Coordinates of C-alpha atoms in Angstrom, one line a residue:
Chain A
M1 CA 13.7 -4.7 -0.1
Y2 CA 11.3 -7.2 -1.7
E3 CA 8.1 -6.4 -3.6
Y4 CA 5.1 -8.6 -4.0
S5 CA 2.2 -7.5 -6.2
R6 CA -1.2 -8.7 -7.4
E7 CA -4.7 -7.5 -8.1
V8 CA -7.4 -7.2 -5.5
Y9 CA -10.0 -10.0 -5.6
Y10 CA -13.7 -9.3 -5.6
Y11 CA -14.3 -11.4 -2.5
E12 CA -11.8 -9.3 -0.6
T13 CA -14.2 -6.3 -0.6
D14 CA -16.9 -5.6 2.0
Q15 CA -20.1 -3.6 1.9
M16 CA -18.2 -0.4 2.4
A17 CA -17.0 -1.2 -1.2
V18 CA -13.4 -1.3 0.0
V19 CA -11.0 -4.1 0.8
H20 CA -11.8 -5.6 4.2
H21 CA -8.9 -4.8 6.5
S22 CA -8.4 -8.4 7.5
N23 CA -7.2 -9.1 4.0
Y24 CA -4.2 -6.9 4.5
V25 CA -3.0 -9.3 7.1
R26 CA -3.3 -12.1 4.6
W27 CA -1.5 -10.1 1.9
L28 CA 1.4 -9.7 4.2
E29 CA 1.6 -13.4 4.7
E30 CA 1.4 -13.9 0.9
A31 CA 4.3 -11.5 0.5
R32 CA 6.4 -13.1 3.3
T33 CA 5.8 -16.5 1.8
R34 CA 7.0 -15.4 -1.7
Y35 CA 9.9 -13.5 -0.1
F36 CA 11.2 -16.4 1.8
A37 CA 10.7 -18.7 -1.2
E38 CA 12.7 -16.4 -3.4
V39 CA 15.6 -16.1 -0.9
G40 CA 15.8 -19.8 -0.7
L41 CA 14.0 -20.3 2.6
P42 CA 10.6 -21.6 1.6
Y43 CA 8.0 -22.4 4.3
E44 CA 7.7 -26.0 2.9
V45 CA 11.4 -26.6 3.6
T46 CA 11.3 -24.9 7.0
E47 CA 8.2 -26.9 8.0
S48 CA 9.6 -30.1 6.7
L49 CA 12.6 -29.6 9.0
G50 CA 10.2 -29.3 12.0
V51 CA 10.4 -25.6 12.3
L52 CA 7.4 -23.3 12.2
S53 CA 7.5 -19.5 12.1
P54 CA 4.3 -18.1 13.6
I55 CA 3.6 -14.4 13.8
T56 CA 3.9 -13.1 17.4
G57 CA 2.8 -9.5 16.9
L58 CA 1.7 -6.9 14.5
E59 CA 1.5 -3.2 14.4
I60 CA -0.3 -1.8 11.4
E61 CA -1.7 1.6 10.3
F62 CA -4.5 1.6 7.8
K63 CA -3.9 4.8 5.7
A64 CA -6.2 4.5 2.7
F65 CA -8.8 2.1 1.3
G66 CA -7.9 -0.6 -1.2
R67 CA -10.5 -1.2 -3.8
F68 CA -11.5 -3.9 -6.3
G69 CA -9.7 -3.1 -9.5
D70 CA -6.6 -2.0 -7.6
K71 CA -3.2 -3.7 -8.0
F72 CA -1.5 -3.5 -4.7
T73 CA 2.2 -4.0 -3.9
V74 CA 3.6 -5.1 -0.6
K75 CA 7.1 -3.8 0.0
L76 CA 8.9 -5.5 2.8
C77 CA 12.3 -6.0 4.4
M78 CA 13.7 -7.8 7.4
P79 CA 15.4 -5.2 9.6
K80 CA 16.0 -7.6 12.5
Y81 CA 16.9 -11.3 13.1
T82 CA 18.1 -12.6 16.4
G83 CA 18.5 -16.3 15.6
V84 CA 15.1 -17.0 17.2
R85 CA 13.0 -14.0 16.3
F86 CA 12.7 -11.8 13.3
D87 CA 10.8 -8.6 12.3
I88 CA 9.3 -7.7 9.0
E89 CA 8.8 -4.1 8.1
F90 CA 6.2 -3.4 5.4
I91 CA 4.3 -0.9 3.4
I92 CA 1.4 -1.7 1.1
V93 CA 0.8 0.7 -1.8
N94 CA -1.7 0.8 -4.7
Q95 CA -1.0 1.4 -8.4
N96 CA -1.1 5.1 -7.8
G97 CA 1.5 5.0 -5.1
D98 CA -0.9 5.7 -2.3
T99 CA 0.0 4.0 0.9
L100 CA -2.8 1.7 2.0
A101 CA -1.1 0.4 5.1
K102 CA 2.2 0.2 6.8
G103 CA 3.8 -1.3 9.9
R104 CA 5.8 -4.1 11.3
S105 CA 5.2 -7.8 12.2
H106 CA 7.1 -10.0 14.6
H107 CA 7.8 -13.6 14.2
A108 CA 9.6 -16.5 16.0
F109 CA 10.9 -19.8 15.0
V110 CA 9.3 -22.6 17.0
D111 CA 9.5 -26.3 17.2
A112 CA 6.7 -27.9 15.1
K113 CA 5.9 -30.4 17.9
T114 CA 6.3 -28.4 21.1
Y115 CA 5.6 -25.0 19.7
R116 CA 8.5 -23.7 21.8
P117 CA 11.0 -21.2 20.5
V118 CA 14.1 -22.7 18.8
S119 CA 17.4 -21.3 18.0
L120 CA 17.8 -21.6 14.3
A121 CA 21.5 -21.1 14.7
K122 CA 21.7 -24.4 16.6
A123 CA 18.8 -26.3 15.1
Q124 CA 19.3 -25.5 11.4
P125 CA 22.6 -23.7 10.8
H126 CA 22.0 -23.6 7.1
L127 CA 18.6 -21.8 7.4
H128 CA 20.2 -19.5 10.0
K129 CA 22.9 -18.5 7.6
G130 CA 20.3 -17.8 5.0
M131 CA 18.4 -15.6 7.4
L132 CA 21.5 -13.7 8.4
E133 CA 22.1 -12.8 4.7
C134 CA 18.5 -11.4 4.4
I135 CA 18.8 -8.8 7.2
D136 CA 18.1 -5.5 5.6
G137 CA 18.0 -2.4 7.8
D138 CA 17.4 0.0 4.9
G139 CA 13.6 0.0 5.4
V140 CA 10.8 -0.2 2.9
Q141 CA 10.2 3.4 2.0
L142 CA 13.3 4.3 0.2
Chain B
M1 CA -16.1 -4.4 29.7
Y2 CA -18.0 -6.4 27.1
E3 CA -17.5 -10.1 26.3
Y4 CA -18.2 -11.9 23.1
S5 CA -17.7 -15.6 22.8
R6 CA -18.1 -18.4 20.3
E7 CA -16.5 -21.6 19.1
V8 CA -13.7 -21.8 16.6
Y9 CA -14.8 -22.9 13.1
Y10 CA -12.9 -25.7 11.3
Y11 CA -12.2 -23.4 8.3
E12 CA -10.4 -21.0 10.6
T13 CA -7.6 -23.4 11.1
D14 CA -4.5 -23.7 8.9
Q15 CA -2.0 -26.5 8.3
M16 CA -0.2 -25.7 11.5
A17 CA -3.4 -27.1 13.0
V18 CA -4.0 -23.8 14.8
V19 CA -6.3 -20.8 14.1
H20 CA -4.9 -18.7 11.3
H21 CA -3.9 -15.3 12.8
S22 CA -5.9 -13.3 10.3
N23 CA -9.1 -14.7 11.9
Y24 CA -8.3 -12.9 15.2
V25 CA -8.7 -9.7 13.3
R26 CA -12.1 -10.9 12.2
W27 CA -13.1 -12.0 15.6
L28 CA -12.3 -8.5 16.9
E29 CA -14.7 -7.1 14.3
E30 CA -17.4 -9.6 15.3
A31 CA -17.0 -8.6 18.9
R32 CA -17.1 -4.8 18.2
T33 CA -20.2 -5.3 16.0
R34 CA -22.0 -7.1 18.8
Y35 CA -20.8 -4.6 21.4
F36 CA -22.0 -1.6 19.5
A37 CA -25.3 -3.3 18.7
E38 CA -25.9 -4.1 22.4
V39 CA -25.1 -0.5 23.6
G40 CA -27.6 0.8 21.0
L41 CA -25.2 1.9 18.3
P42 CA -25.5 -0.8 15.7
Y43 CA -23.4 -0.5 12.5
E44 CA -26.6 -0.7 10.4
V45 CA -27.9 2.5 12.1
T46 CA -24.6 4.3 11.9
E47 CA -24.2 3.4 8.2
S48 CA -27.7 4.3 7.4
L49 CA -26.9 7.8 8.8
G50 CA -24.1 8.1 6.3
V51 CA -21.3 7.5 8.8
L52 CA -18.8 4.7 8.6
S53 CA -16.3 3.7 11.3
P54 CA -13.2 2.1 9.6
I55 CA -10.3 0.8 11.5
T56 CA -7.3 3.0 11.3
G57 CA -4.7 1.0 13.2
L58 CA -4.1 -2.1 15.1
E59 CA -1.5 -3.4 17.6
I60 CA -1.8 -7.0 18.5
E61 CA 0.3 -9.5 20.3
F62 CA -0.3 -13.2 19.5
K63 CA 0.4 -15.0 22.8
A64 CA -0.9 -18.6 22.2
F65 CA -2.5 -20.7 19.5
G66 CA -6.2 -21.0 19.2
R67 CA -7.4 -24.4 18.1
F68 CA -10.5 -26.1 16.5
G69 CA -12.7 -27.2 19.4
D70 CA -11.8 -24.1 21.4
K71 CA -14.3 -21.6 22.6
F72 CA -12.8 -18.2 22.6
T73 CA -13.9 -15.0 24.4
V74 CA -13.1 -11.5 23.2
K75 CA -13.1 -9.1 26.1
L76 CA -13.1 -5.5 25.0
C77 CA -13.6 -1.9 26.2
M78 CA -13.4 1.6 24.8
P79 CA -10.9 3.5 26.8
K80 CA -10.9 6.5 24.5
Y81 CA -13.3 8.5 22.4
T82 CA -12.6 12.0 21.0
G83 CA -15.8 12.7 19.1
V84 CA -14.1 11.7 15.8
R85 CA -11.8 8.8 16.8
F86 CA -12.1 5.9 19.3
D87 CA -9.9 3.1 20.6
I88 CA -10.8 -0.4 21.5
E89 CA -8.7 -2.3 24.0
F90 CA -9.0 -6.1 23.7
I91 CA -7.9 -9.5 25.0
I92 CA -8.8 -12.8 23.5
V93 CA -8.8 -15.8 25.8
N94 CA -9.7 -19.5 25.4
Q95 CA -11.9 -21.7 27.6
N96 CA -9.0 -22.4 29.9
G97 CA -8.3 -18.7 30.4
D98 CA -5.2 -18.7 28.3
T99 CA -4.6 -15.4 26.5
L100 CA -4.5 -16.0 22.8
A101 CA -4.0 -12.4 21.8
K102 CA -4.3 -8.9 23.2
G103 CA -3.9 -5.3 22.0
R104 CA -5.6 -2.2 20.9
S105 CA -7.4 -1.0 17.7
H106 CA -8.0 2.5 16.5
H107 CA -11.1 3.7 14.6
A108 CA -12.4 6.9 13.1
F109 CA -15.9 8.1 12.1
V110 CA -15.9 9.0 8.4
D111 CA -18.4 10.3 6.0
A112 CA -19.8 7.4 3.9
K113 CA -19.4 9.4 0.7
T114 CA -16.2 11.4 1.1
Y115 CA -14.5 9.0 3.5
R116 CA -13.3 12.1 5.4
P117 CA -13.4 12.2 9.2
V118 CA -16.6 13.5 10.7
S119 CA -17.3 14.9 14.1
L120 CA -20.0 12.7 15.5
A121 CA -20.7 15.4 18.0
K122 CA -21.9 17.7 15.2
A123 CA -23.1 15.3 12.6
Q124 CA -25.0 12.8 14.9
P125 CA -25.3 14.2 18.4
H126 CA -27.5 11.3 19.5
L127 CA -24.8 8.8 18.5
H128 CA -22.2 11.0 20.0
K129 CA -24.0 10.9 23.3
G130 CA -24.2 7.1 23.1
M131 CA -20.5 6.9 22.5
L132 CA -19.6 9.1 25.4
E133 CA -21.6 6.8 27.7
C134 CA -19.5 3.8 26.6
I135 CA -16.1 5.2 27.5
D136 CA -14.6 2.8 29.9
G137 CA -11.1 3.3 31.1
D138 CA -10.9 0.3 33.4
G139 CA -9.3 -1.9 30.8
V140 CA -10.0 -5.5 29.8
Q141 CA -7.9 -7.5 32.2
L142 CA -9.6 -6.9 35.5
Chain C
M1 CA -33.6 -32.2 10.9
Y2 CA -31.0 -30.1 12.6
E3 CA -31.0 -26.3 12.8
Y4 CA -27.9 -24.1 13.1
S5 CA -28.3 -20.3 13.4
R6 CA -26.2 -17.2 13.8
E7 CA -25.9 -13.6 12.6
V8 CA -24.1 -12.6 9.5
Y9 CA -20.7 -11.0 10.1
Y10 CA -19.7 -7.7 8.5
Y11 CA -16.6 -9.2 6.9
E12 CA -18.9 -11.8 5.1
T13 CA -20.3 -9.1 2.9
D14 CA -18.9 -7.9 -0.4
Q15 CA -19.2 -4.7 -2.4
M16 CA -22.6 -5.8 -3.7
A17 CA -23.6 -5.2 -0.1
V18 CA -24.7 -8.8 0.2
V19 CA -23.1 -11.9 1.7
H20 CA -20.4 -13.3 -0.6
H21 CA -21.5 -16.7 -1.8
S22 CA -18.4 -18.5 -0.7
N23 CA -19.5 -17.9 2.9
Y24 CA -22.5 -20.1 2.4
V25 CA -20.1 -23.0 1.8
R26 CA -18.5 -22.1 5.2
W27 CA -21.8 -21.8 7.0
L28 CA -22.7 -25.3 5.8
E29 CA -19.5 -26.6 7.4
E30 CA -20.3 -24.7 10.6
A31 CA -23.7 -26.3 10.7
R32 CA -22.3 -29.8 9.9
T33 CA -19.7 -29.5 12.6
R34 CA -22.3 -28.5 15.2
Y35 CA -24.7 -31.2 14.0
F36 CA -22.1 -34.0 14.3
A37 CA -21.0 -32.7 17.7
E38 CA -24.5 -32.7 19.0
V39 CA -25.3 -36.2 17.8
G40 CA -22.1 -37.4 19.6
L41 CA -19.8 -37.7 16.5
P42 CA -17.6 -34.6 16.8
Y43 CA -14.9 -34.0 14.2
E44 CA -12.3 -33.9 17.0
V45 CA -13.1 -37.5 17.9
T46 CA -13.3 -38.7 14.4
E47 CA -10.0 -37.0 13.5
S48 CA -8.3 -38.4 16.6
L49 CA -9.3 -41.9 15.4
G50 CA -7.5 -41.3 12.2
V51 CA -10.6 -40.7 10.1
L52 CA -11.3 -37.5 8.0
S53 CA -14.6 -36.7 6.3
P54 CA -13.8 -34.4 3.4
I55 CA -16.5 -33.0 1.1
T56 CA -16.5 -34.7 -2.3
G57 CA -19.2 -32.7 -4.0
L58 CA -21.7 -29.9 -3.7
E59 CA -24.8 -28.8 -5.5
I60 CA -26.1 -25.5 -4.4
E61 CA -28.7 -23.1 -5.7
F62 CA -28.4 -19.4 -4.6
K63 CA -32.0 -18.1 -4.2
A64 CA -31.8 -14.8 -2.4
F65 CA -29.1 -12.5 -1.0
G66 CA -28.1 -12.7 2.6
R67 CA -27.2 -9.3 4.2
F68 CA -25.4 -7.9 7.2
G69 CA -27.9 -7.7 10.0
D70 CA -29.6 -11.0 9.0
K71 CA -29.8 -14.0 11.2
F72 CA -29.5 -17.1 9.1
T73 CA -30.5 -20.6 9.8
V74 CA -29.1 -23.7 8.2
K75 CA -31.5 -26.6 8.3
L76 CA -29.9 -29.9 7.4
C77 CA -30.4 -33.6 7.5
M78 CA -28.5 -36.7 6.4
P79 CA -30.7 -38.6 4.0
K80 CA -28.0 -41.1 2.9
Y81 CA -25.2 -43.0 4.6
T82 CA -23.5 -46.0 3.0
G83 CA -20.8 -46.8 5.6
V84 CA -18.2 -45.0 3.5
R85 CA -20.1 -42.0 2.1
F86 CA -22.9 -39.7 3.3
D87 CA -25.0 -36.9 1.9
I88 CA -26.2 -33.8 3.6
E89 CA -29.3 -32.0 2.4
F90 CA -29.6 -28.4 3.4
I91 CA -31.6 -25.2 3.1
I92 CA -30.4 -21.8 4.4
V93 CA -33.1 -19.3 5.4
N94 CA -33.0 -15.9 6.8
Q95 CA -35.1 -14.5 9.7
N96 CA -38.0 -13.8 7.4
G97 CA -38.1 -17.3 6.2
D98 CA -36.7 -16.4 2.8
T99 CA -34.6 -19.2 1.3
L100 CA -31.1 -18.0 0.7
A101 CA -29.7 -21.2 -0.7
K102 CA -30.5 -24.9 -0.8
G103 CA -28.8 -28.1 -2.0
R104 CA -26.9 -31.2 -1.1
S105 CA -23.3 -32.0 -0.2
H106 CA -21.5 -35.3 -0.5
H107 CA -18.9 -36.6 1.9
A108 CA -16.6 -39.6 2.4
F109 CA -14.8 -41.0 5.3
V110 CA -11.1 -41.3 4.4
D111 CA -8.0 -42.5 6.2
A112 CA -6.1 -39.5 7.7
K113 CA -2.8 -40.8 6.4
T114 CA -3.6 -42.3 3.1
Y115 CA -6.6 -40.1 2.2
R116 CA -8.2 -43.3 0.9
P117 CA -11.9 -44.1 1.6
V118 CA -12.4 -46.2 4.7
S119 CA -15.4 -48.3 5.7
L120 CA -16.5 -46.8 9.0
A121 CA -18.4 -50.0 9.7
K122 CA -15.1 -51.9 9.8
A123 CA -12.7 -49.2 11.0
Q124 CA -14.9 -47.6 13.7
P125 CA -18.0 -49.6 14.4
H126 CA -19.0 -47.3 17.2
L127 CA -19.0 -44.2 14.9
H128 CA -20.7 -46.3 12.2
K129 CA -23.6 -47.1 14.6
G130 CA -23.9 -43.4 15.5
M131 CA -24.0 -42.5 11.8
L132 CA -26.7 -45.1 11.1
E133 CA -28.9 -43.6 13.8
C134 CA -28.6 -40.2 12.2
I135 CA -30.0 -41.2 8.8
D136 CA -33.0 -39.0 8.2
G137 CA -34.9 -39.2 4.9
D138 CA -37.5 -36.7 5.8
G139 CA -35.7 -33.8 4.2
V140 CA -35.1 -30.3 5.3
Q141 CA -38.2 -28.4 4.0
L142 CA -41.0 -29.9 6.1
Chain D
M1 CA -11.1 -21.9 -23.1
Y2 CA -9.4 -19.5 -20.6
E3 CA -6.8 -20.5 -18.0
Y4 CA -6.1 -18.7 -14.8
S5 CA -3.2 -19.8 -12.5
R6 CA -1.6 -19.0 -9.3
E7 CA 0.0 -20.5 -6.2
V8 CA -1.9 -21.7 -3.2
Y9 CA -1.6 -19.3 -0.2
Y10 CA -0.7 -20.6 3.2
Y11 CA -3.9 -19.2 4.8
E12 CA -6.0 -21.3 2.3
T13 CA -5.0 -24.5 4.0
D14 CA -6.9 -26.0 7.0
Q15 CA -5.8 -28.4 9.7
M16 CA -6.2 -31.4 7.3
A17 CA -3.1 -29.8 5.7
V18 CA -5.0 -29.3 2.4
V19 CA -6.8 -26.4 0.8
H20 CA -10.1 -25.7 2.4
H21 CA -12.8 -26.4 -0.1
S22 CA -14.4 -23.0 0.3
N23 CA -11.4 -21.5 -1.4
Y24 CA -12.1 -23.4 -4.6
V25 CA -15.3 -21.3 -4.8
R26 CA -13.2 -18.2 -4.4
W27 CA -10.6 -19.3 -7.0
L28 CA -13.5 -19.8 -9.5
E29 CA -14.5 -16.2 -9.0
E30 CA -10.9 -15.0 -9.4
A31 CA -10.7 -16.9 -12.7
R32 CA -14.1 -15.5 -13.9
T33 CA -13.1 -12.0 -13.0
R34 CA -9.8 -12.2 -15.0
Y35 CA -11.6 -14.0 -17.8
F36 CA -14.2 -11.3 -18.2
A37 CA -11.6 -8.5 -17.8
E38 CA -9.5 -10.1 -20.6
V39 CA -12.4 -10.4 -23.0
G40 CA -13.2 -6.8 -22.5
L41 CA -16.2 -7.2 -20.0
P42 CA -14.6 -6.3 -16.7
Y43 CA -16.8 -6.4 -13.6
E44 CA -16.0 -2.7 -12.9
V45 CA -17.5 -1.7 -16.2
T46 CA -20.5 -3.9 -15.8
E47 CA -21.2 -2.7 -12.3
S48 CA -20.6 0.9 -13.3
L49 CA -23.5 0.3 -15.8
G50 CA -25.8 -0.8 -13.0
V51 CA -25.6 -4.4 -13.8
L52 CA -24.5 -7.1 -11.4
S53 CA -23.9 -10.8 -12.2
P54 CA -24.4 -12.9 -9.1
I55 CA -23.9 -16.6 -9.0
T56 CA -27.2 -18.5 -9.0
G57 CA -26.0 -22.0 -8.7
L58 CA -23.0 -24.2 -8.5
E59 CA -22.3 -27.9 -9.0
I60 CA -18.8 -29.0 -8.0
E61 CA -17.0 -32.3 -7.6
F62 CA -14.0 -32.3 -5.3
K63 CA -11.6 -34.9 -6.8
A64 CA -8.3 -34.4 -5.1
F65 CA -6.7 -32.2 -2.4
G66 CA -4.9 -29.0 -3.2
R67 CA -1.9 -28.3 -1.0
F68 CA 0.3 -25.4 0.0
G69 CA 3.1 -25.2 -2.5
D70 CA 0.8 -26.2 -5.3
K71 CA 0.2 -24.1 -8.3
F72 CA -3.3 -24.5 -9.5
T73 CA -4.9 -23.7 -12.8
V74 CA -8.6 -23.0 -13.4
K75 CA -9.7 -23.8 -16.9
L76 CA -13.0 -22.4 -17.8
C77 CA -15.3 -21.7 -20.7
M78 CA -18.8 -20.3 -21.2
P79 CA -20.9 -22.9 -22.9
K80 CA -24.2 -21.1 -22.5
Y81 CA -25.5 -17.5 -22.6
T82 CA -29.1 -16.6 -23.0
G83 CA -29.0 -12.8 -22.8
V84 CA -30.0 -12.9 -19.1
R85 CA -28.2 -16.0 -17.8
F86 CA -24.9 -17.7 -18.4
D87 CA -23.1 -20.8 -17.4
I88 CA -19.4 -21.3 -16.7
E89 CA -17.9 -24.8 -17.0
F90 CA -14.7 -25.3 -15.1
I91 CA -12.0 -27.7 -14.1
I92 CA -9.2 -27.0 -11.6
V93 CA -5.9 -28.8 -11.9
N94 CA -2.6 -28.7 -10.1
Q95 CA 0.9 -28.5 -11.5
N96 CA 0.9 -32.3 -12.0
G97 CA -2.2 -32.3 -14.1
D98 CA -4.3 -33.8 -11.3
T99 CA -7.9 -32.6 -11.3
L100 CA -8.7 -31.0 -8.0
A101 CA -12.2 -30.1 -8.8
K102 CA -14.6 -29.6 -11.7
G103 CA -18.1 -28.5 -12.4
R104 CA -20.4 -25.8 -13.6
S105 CA -21.6 -22.5 -12.2
H106 CA -24.7 -20.5 -13.1
H107 CA -25.0 -16.8 -13.2
A108 CA -27.6 -14.1 -14.1
F109 CA -27.4 -10.4 -14.9
V110 CA -29.5 -8.4 -12.4
D111 CA -30.2 -4.7 -11.9
A112 CA -27.9 -3.2 -9.3
K113 CA -30.7 -1.5 -7.6
T114 CA -33.7 -3.9 -7.8
Y115 CA -31.6 -7.2 -8.0
R116 CA -34.1 -8.3 -10.6
P117 CA -32.9 -10.1 -13.8
V118 CA -32.2 -7.8 -16.7
S119 CA -31.9 -8.6 -20.4
L120 CA -28.4 -7.5 -21.3
A121 CA -29.5 -7.5 -25.0
K122 CA -31.9 -4.6 -24.2
A123 CA -30.1 -2.9 -21.3
Q124 CA -26.5 -3.0 -22.6
P125 CA -26.4 -4.1 -26.2
H126 CA -22.6 -3.6 -26.3
L127 CA -22.0 -6.0 -23.4
H128 CA -24.5 -8.4 -24.9
K129 CA -22.5 -8.5 -28.1
G130 CA -19.3 -9.1 -26.2
M131 CA -21.0 -12.0 -24.2
L132 CA -22.2 -13.6 -27.5
E133 CA -18.7 -13.6 -28.8
C134 CA -17.5 -15.5 -25.8
I135 CA -19.8 -18.5 -26.0
D136 CA -17.7 -21.6 -26.2
G137 CA -19.2 -25.0 -26.3
D138 CA -16.0 -26.9 -26.6
G139 CA -15.7 -27.5 -22.9
V140 CA -12.8 -27.3 -20.6
Q141 CA -11.2 -30.7 -20.8
L142 CA -9.8 -30.8 -24.3

């Protein structure tokens, strides 16, 4: 399980005086970006090899409001990787341990020119090996 | 079914040269806001009555990339309303009829001070009546 | 003078219950994009010709708060164009005629690959001619 | 002089494959927020005392493009404080020392209810004293 943490920015709030929910989607990307960088699979490298990894789906439950002044933590893991597609399971908590949101996102590797799915196993065996090593079925809530 | 449409803004793209997926979540809010305004239940009124309607969940599939220069349309309907909670079913298409995204969002009415769920039927019978009239089980893809 | 108008989105507010000032910068881009599209110089065309037009400077005064429920109008004109650089003068008003912001932005044409300034007069005479026709020294506040 | 630093997020890029300029405006707010928190004048405290500090003006030069993968640093200082208004001078650099942007922003203390300017010296002498101690005329480029 990987953890990514930072403080809420003022501009992420809305007039309900809570974090606008669209920012949770951005936090998840921030966390994934750091996660893949830290396991040696940074986006820059992947993109420079002509492979993009767009999100293909998202299920998220919003459980509590985030607020300015909060420090949130995204906990994530990758329970599934098929060589072409992968899933990220996540939970977002605040500094008190309250769950702000949780869910799962779905991603695919696609060719940077054609936007068609690519098998990382064939196209980039080294990245594929790195992805395999990251599979973690233990979940995020342990 | 309600339809909301506008052009993609330049700042909504990312370096993949497509619309960043977090903006779809914002487009859905734009569409809901217009929808509820047009059926006579604008956010301003609801909020002025001390009732907020935060999103509590979202399932979305990203099917194709939106691009700068596109004109997108969000088609939505409200297949479910319980007096406290409601669901919005949606599909986002571009000017060619390609489906960019589709899914369902979940919402609840909460008290603006306590953030606890409120029964609109009791708290705001007039709004409740308006909501009941909007229930539309026909879906968005007809 | 060109006018661009739309309603404020909910997600553009912050916990001061007013429009976050960073969105004004985005509204200006929306307005410029529409403006150049309507005078026959759309970004898509310019970019497809290998020419980008990044912003190089901005002076903006924030005069009053925008709010959710407002309909704002960006009034703009192009008082200066040198063949390489141009200025946009702007004022943003709400539906009551209150000035929300006003100022001037600076832009340059640059090569899409090298990011170095390009003379549109030489590189794209047709676009240059179009730009010359748009020069409008009358200002935005008439 | 205060320094605030973080990595560029993927969603902050646009299809020019550089950081969208509106994000610089947000980075400046992030830096100011951290700055005032660290000198003992956090926004939360100020707002809880019924005092807001909206931005009233901004002059910014965009000097070079920020990119995904960059780590930027906002260097800022407060060269001017009048008891009601203050200025922030800033420069944004990347990890190579390239200047991405520089300029000055203007701010005022206003009453949270009336949005009218307030004299911090009278309304909140303790905050006023803290502000006075932060005045730094040495600039950001030393």
